[in-house]
Amino acid sequence: MSDNCLHIIPRHSGEYPQAEKKANEILSWFQDRDIVEKEPSACVLSMGRKGYRFTPNIATIFNDGESWAYRGDLVLHGLELEYGKRKVFFPGEGDYMVITCPNCSQSIDKEEVFDWINDRYLGKTEFFHCPHCHKKEHLTEYIIDPNWGFSNLAISLWNTHYDLKPNFLEEMKSILETEIVVVNMRI
């Protein structure tokens, strides 16, 4: 059996401001609705970090959630709030990725994109010229399929379904004060 993780990432340039403070605000949102337990536990896969185990109320953020969302029998089944260093959030399985320029709609070579991602991760630059139309755009403006995310803040939901309710996503946008990217990861 494999594990999955659903990452919700704010779409922004540079560093997300006050990422730890925002992570605590998000944790409060989940705890105020009794979606996660109050005390941290080893319910996420990340090394050295603890998460917050889901309660049956996790079902409230998914379409038709009552039929499948809560899995109390899973070791990895919780909320992880990632903040601090820049990270790249990607689907994990397979080698499939298509990146397209938002201006000319041309596909860009995957190896070139990996160089861009590395440069962004290292803090060298976040803006890249399309090799076809030569327009310069922020990495988050390029269309990446399947979704990838780039931030120093993320909400990660371990071993849940992917069918989030639109009102939940709108609430996360409101809390994060920006557009969001949802990355479905399977390992």
mmCIF file of C-alpha atoms in Angstrom:
data_model
loop_
_atom_site.group_PDB
_atom_site.id
_atom_site.type_symbol
_atom_site.label_atom_id
_atom_site.label_comp_id
_atom_site.label_asym_id
_atom_site.label_seq_id
_atom_site.Cartn_x
_atom_site.Cartn_y
_atom_site.Cartn_z
ATOM 1 C CA MET A 1 0.000 0.000 0.000
ATOM 2 C CA SER A 2 1.260 3.488 -0.774
ATOM 3 C CA ASP A 3 0.714 6.751 1.046
ATOM 4 C CA ASN A 4 -0.575 10.002 -0.352
ATOM 5 C CA CYS A 5 -0.427 13.592 0.681
ATOM 6 C CA LEU A 6 -2.459 16.541 -0.427
ATOM 7 C CA HIS A 7 -0.445 19.783 -0.272
ATOM 8 C CA ILE A 8 -2.154 23.182 -0.260
ATOM 9 C CA ILE A 9 0.408 25.850 -1.091
ATOM 10 C CA PRO A 10 0.055 29.644 -1.291
ATOM 11 C CA ARG A 11 0.962 30.993 -4.717
ATOM 12 C CA HIS A 12 3.387 33.880 -4.238
ATOM 13 C CA SER A 13 6.811 35.221 -5.094
ATOM 14 C CA GLY A 14 9.686 35.448 -2.652
ATOM 15 C CA GLU A 15 9.204 34.224 0.897
ATOM 16 C CA TYR A 16 5.720 33.912 2.340
ATOM 17 C CA PRO A 17 5.742 36.557 5.105
ATOM 18 C CA GLN A 18 5.491 35.385 8.714
ATOM 19 C CA ALA A 19 5.067 31.749 7.659
ATOM 20 C CA GLU A 20 5.198 30.327 11.200
ATOM 21 C CA LYS A 21 2.534 32.761 12.422
ATOM 22 C CA LYS A 22 0.306 31.835 9.464
ATOM 23 C CA ALA A 23 0.880 28.093 10.134
ATOM 24 C CA ASN A 24 -0.316 28.595 13.717
ATOM 25 C CA GLU A 25 -3.394 30.444 12.448
ATOM 26 C CA ILE A 26 -4.173 27.536 10.110
ATOM 27 C CA LEU A 27 -3.691 25.025 12.936
ATOM 28 C CA SER A 28 -6.163 27.017 15.054
ATOM 29 C CA TRP A 29 -8.653 26.939 12.176
ATOM 30 C CA PHE A 30 -8.476 23.121 12.040
ATOM 31 C CA GLN A 31 -8.571 22.724 15.836
ATOM 32 C CA ASP A 32 -11.467 25.177 16.330
ATOM 33 C CA ARG A 33 -13.545 22.936 14.028
ATOM 34 C CA ASP A 34 -12.390 19.752 15.795
ATOM 35 C CA ILE A 35 -10.867 18.444 12.543
ATOM 36 C CA VAL A 36 -7.538 17.589 14.197
ATOM 37 C CA GLU A 37 -6.538 16.587 17.711
ATOM 38 C CA LYS A 38 -5.156 19.234 20.076
ATOM 39 C CA GLU A 39 -1.842 17.475 20.783
ATOM 40 C CA PRO A 40 0.798 16.689 18.144
ATOM 41 C CA SER A 41 1.653 13.077 17.361
ATOM 42 C CA ALA A 42 3.632 10.930 14.904
ATOM 43 C CA CYS A 43 0.881 10.858 12.259
ATOM 44 C CA VAL A 44 2.800 12.351 9.300
ATOM 45 C CA LEU A 45 5.730 11.038 7.282
ATOM 46 C CA SER A 46 8.165 13.943 7.686
ATOM 47 C CA MET A 47 11.343 13.190 9.604
ATOM 48 C CA GLY A 48 11.554 14.831 13.003
ATOM 49 C CA ARG A 49 8.213 16.631 12.734
ATOM 50 C CA LYS A 50 4.951 15.799 14.332
ATOM 51 C CA GLY A 51 1.540 16.461 12.932
ATOM 52 C CA TYR A 52 -1.991 16.611 14.235
ATOM 53 C CA ARG A 53 -4.044 13.420 13.874
ATOM 54 C CA PHE A 54 -7.356 13.830 12.101
ATOM 55 C CA THR A 55 -10.653 13.321 13.896
ATOM 56 C CA PRO A 56 -13.753 12.010 12.111
ATOM 57 C CA ASN A 57 -14.608 15.671 11.376
ATOM 58 C CA ILE A 58 -11.996 15.617 8.597
ATOM 59 C CA ALA A 59 -14.920 14.415 6.483
ATOM 60 C CA THR A 60 -16.407 17.932 6.576
ATOM 61 C CA ILE A 61 -13.808 19.342 4.159
ATOM 62 C CA PHE A 62 -14.352 16.707 1.446
ATOM 63 C CA ASN A 63 -17.170 16.182 -1.019
ATOM 64 C CA ASP A 64 -18.993 13.011 0.072
ATOM 65 C CA GLY A 65 -16.455 12.812 2.900
ATOM 66 C CA GLU A 66 -18.594 10.830 5.293
ATOM 67 C CA SER A 67 -18.107 7.722 3.171
ATOM 68 C CA TRP A 68 -14.289 7.627 3.076
ATOM 69 C CA ALA A 69 -12.282 10.517 4.565
ATOM 70 C CA TYR A 70 -11.540 9.373 8.124
ATOM 71 C CA ARG A 71 -9.210 6.407 8.529
ATOM 72 C CA GLY A 72 -8.508 6.010 12.236
ATOM 73 C CA ASP A 73 -6.655 2.744 11.541
ATOM 74 C CA LEU A 74 -3.868 4.459 9.547
ATOM 75 C CA VAL A 75 -0.601 5.352 11.265
ATOM 76 C CA LEU A 76 -0.081 8.270 8.849
ATOM 77 C CA HIS A 77 -3.340 10.208 8.875
ATOM 78 C CA GLY A 78 -2.929 13.820 9.912
ATOM 79 C CA LEU A 79 -2.296 17.483 9.252
ATOM 80 C CA GLU A 80 1.250 18.712 8.782
ATOM 81 C CA LEU A 81 2.087 22.406 8.644
ATOM 82 C CA GLU A 82 5.350 22.999 6.823
ATOM 83 C CA TYR A 83 7.051 26.366 7.171
ATOM 84 C CA GLY A 84 10.508 27.844 7.253
ATOM 85 C CA LYS A 85 12.803 26.910 4.375
ATOM 86 C CA ARG A 86 11.758 27.051 0.730
ATOM 87 C CA LYS A 87 10.459 23.745 -0.548
ATOM 88 C CA VAL A 88 9.275 22.258 -3.797
ATOM 89 C CA PHE A 89 6.002 20.318 -3.613
ATOM 90 C CA PHE A 90 5.506 17.834 -6.443
ATOM 91 C CA PRO A 91 3.347 14.792 -7.242
ATOM 92 C CA GLY A 92 6.080 12.291 -6.384
ATOM 93 C CA GLU A 93 5.165 9.343 -8.569
ATOM 94 C CA GLY A 94 6.434 9.015 -12.098
ATOM 95 C CA ASP A 95 8.377 11.402 -14.237
ATOM 96 C CA TYR A 96 5.512 13.172 -15.983
ATOM 97 C CA MET A 97 5.504 16.967 -16.107
ATOM 98 C CA VAL A 98 4.521 19.441 -18.799
ATOM 99 C CA ILE A 99 5.268 23.131 -18.291
ATOM 100 C CA THR A 100 3.771 25.685 -20.632
ATOM 101 C CA CYS A 101 4.441 29.369 -21.100
ATOM 102 C CA PRO A 102 1.448 31.501 -20.031
ATOM 103 C CA ASN A 103 2.110 33.882 -22.943
ATOM 104 C CA CYS A 104 2.775 31.735 -26.013
ATOM 105 C CA SER A 105 1.407 28.371 -24.771
ATOM 106 C CA GLN A 106 4.541 26.545 -25.915
ATOM 107 C CA SER A 107 5.888 23.622 -23.888
ATOM 108 C CA ILE A 108 9.275 24.082 -22.289
ATOM 109 C CA ASP A 109 11.910 21.364 -22.035
ATOM 110 C CA LYS A 110 11.668 19.536 -18.712
ATOM 111 C CA GLU A 111 15.434 19.653 -18.078
ATOM 112 C CA GLU A 112 15.408 23.438 -18.459
ATOM 113 C CA VAL A 113 12.504 23.643 -16.021
ATOM 114 C CA PHE A 114 14.401 21.561 -13.462
ATOM 115 C CA ASP A 115 17.231 24.111 -13.721
ATOM 116 C CA TRP A 116 14.681 26.884 -13.116
ATOM 117 C CA ILE A 117 13.259 25.067 -10.087
ATOM 118 C CA ASN A 118 16.761 24.593 -8.683
ATOM 119 C CA ASP A 119 17.594 28.280 -9.208
ATOM 120 C CA ARG A 120 14.374 29.306 -7.463
ATOM 121 C CA TYR A 121 15.005 26.889 -4.568
ATOM 122 C CA LEU A 122 18.532 28.252 -4.105
ATOM 123 C CA GLY A 123 17.243 31.839 -4.163
ATOM 124 C CA LYS A 124 19.142 32.802 -7.328
ATOM 125 C CA THR A 125 16.096 34.000 -9.270
ATOM 126 C CA GLU A 126 12.362 33.411 -9.512
ATOM 127 C CA PHE A 127 11.802 34.926 -12.969
ATOM 128 C CA PHE A 128 12.554 33.034 -16.164
ATOM 129 C CA HIS A 129 12.523 33.808 -19.884
ATOM 130 C CA CYS A 130 10.464 31.551 -22.096
ATOM 131 C CA PRO A 131 12.826 30.068 -24.693
ATOM 132 C CA HIS A 132 10.107 30.491 -27.357
ATOM 133 C CA CYS A 133 8.608 33.965 -26.919
ATOM 134 C CA HIS A 134 11.368 35.319 -24.612
ATOM 135 C CA LYS A 135 8.903 36.918 -22.193
ATOM 136 C CA LYS A 136 9.990 36.862 -18.568
ATOM 137 C CA GLU A 137 7.577 35.490 -15.961
ATOM 138 C CA HIS A 138 7.683 34.352 -12.368
ATOM 139 C CA LEU A 139 7.985 30.562 -12.066
ATOM 140 C CA THR A 140 4.521 30.366 -10.474
ATOM 141 C CA GLU A 141 3.000 31.996 -13.578
ATOM 142 C CA TYR A 142 4.034 29.094 -15.818
ATOM 143 C CA ILE A 143 1.407 26.376 -16.222
ATOM 144 C CA ILE A 144 2.640 23.104 -14.734
ATOM 145 C CA ASP A 145 0.724 19.862 -15.237
ATOM 146 C CA PRO A 146 0.334 18.104 -12.900
ATOM 147 C CA ASN A 147 0.481 20.878 -10.311
ATOM 148 C CA TRP A 148 3.723 21.697 -8.509
ATOM 149 C CA GLY A 149 4.039 24.237 -5.688
ATOM 150 C CA PHE A 150 6.882 26.442 -4.454
ATOM 151 C CA SER A 151 6.802 28.024 -1.012
ATOM 152 C CA ASN A 152 8.163 28.231 2.495
ATOM 153 C CA LEU A 153 4.652 27.414 3.790
ATOM 154 C CA ALA A 154 2.298 24.513 3.073
ATOM 155 C CA ILE A 155 -0.689 22.691 4.517
ATOM 156 C CA SER A 156 -0.250 18.940 4.077
ATOM 157 C CA LEU A 157 -3.038 16.400 4.575
ATOM 158 C CA TRP A 158 -1.694 12.837 4.888
ATOM 159 C CA ASN A 159 -3.692 9.894 3.522
ATOM 160 C CA THR A 160 -6.933 11.593 2.645
ATOM 161 C CA HIS A 161 -8.961 11.700 -0.531
ATOM 162 C CA TYR A 162 -8.357 14.503 -3.053
ATOM 163 C CA ASP A 163 -11.908 15.792 -3.525
ATOM 164 C CA LEU A 164 -11.853 18.942 -1.373
ATOM 165 C CA LYS A 165 -14.980 21.054 -1.053
ATOM 166 C CA PRO A 166 -14.792 24.378 -2.907
ATOM 167 C CA ASN A 167 -15.811 26.313 0.221
ATOM 168 C CA PHE A 168 -12.861 24.784 2.130
ATOM 169 C CA LEU A 169 -10.459 25.845 -0.635
ATOM 170 C CA GLU A 170 -11.963 29.354 -0.620
ATOM 171 C CA GLU A 171 -11.488 29.520 3.154
ATOM 172 C CA MET A 172 -7.822 28.526 2.780
ATOM 173 C CA LYS A 173 -7.349 31.226 0.109
ATOM 174 C CA SER A 174 -8.881 33.745 2.488
ATOM 175 C CA ILE A 175 -6.629 32.734 5.385
ATOM 176 C CA LEU A 176 -3.519 32.676 3.177
ATOM 177 C CA GLU A 177 -4.578 35.923 1.452
ATOM 178 C CA THR A 178 -3.471 34.639 -1.956
ATOM 179 C CA GLU A 179 -4.302 32.130 -4.653
ATOM 180 C CA ILE A 180 -3.394 28.543 -3.840
ATOM 181 C CA VAL A 181 -2.017 25.507 -5.627
ATOM 182 C CA VAL A 182 -3.171 22.006 -4.688
ATOM 183 C CA VAL A 183 -0.611 19.250 -5.292
ATOM 184 C CA ASN A 184 -1.666 15.602 -5.122
ATOM 185 C CA MET A 185 1.352 13.555 -4.068
ATOM 186 C CA ARG A 186 1.617 9.759 -3.992
ATOM 187 C CA ILE A 187 4.631 7.883 -2.680
#
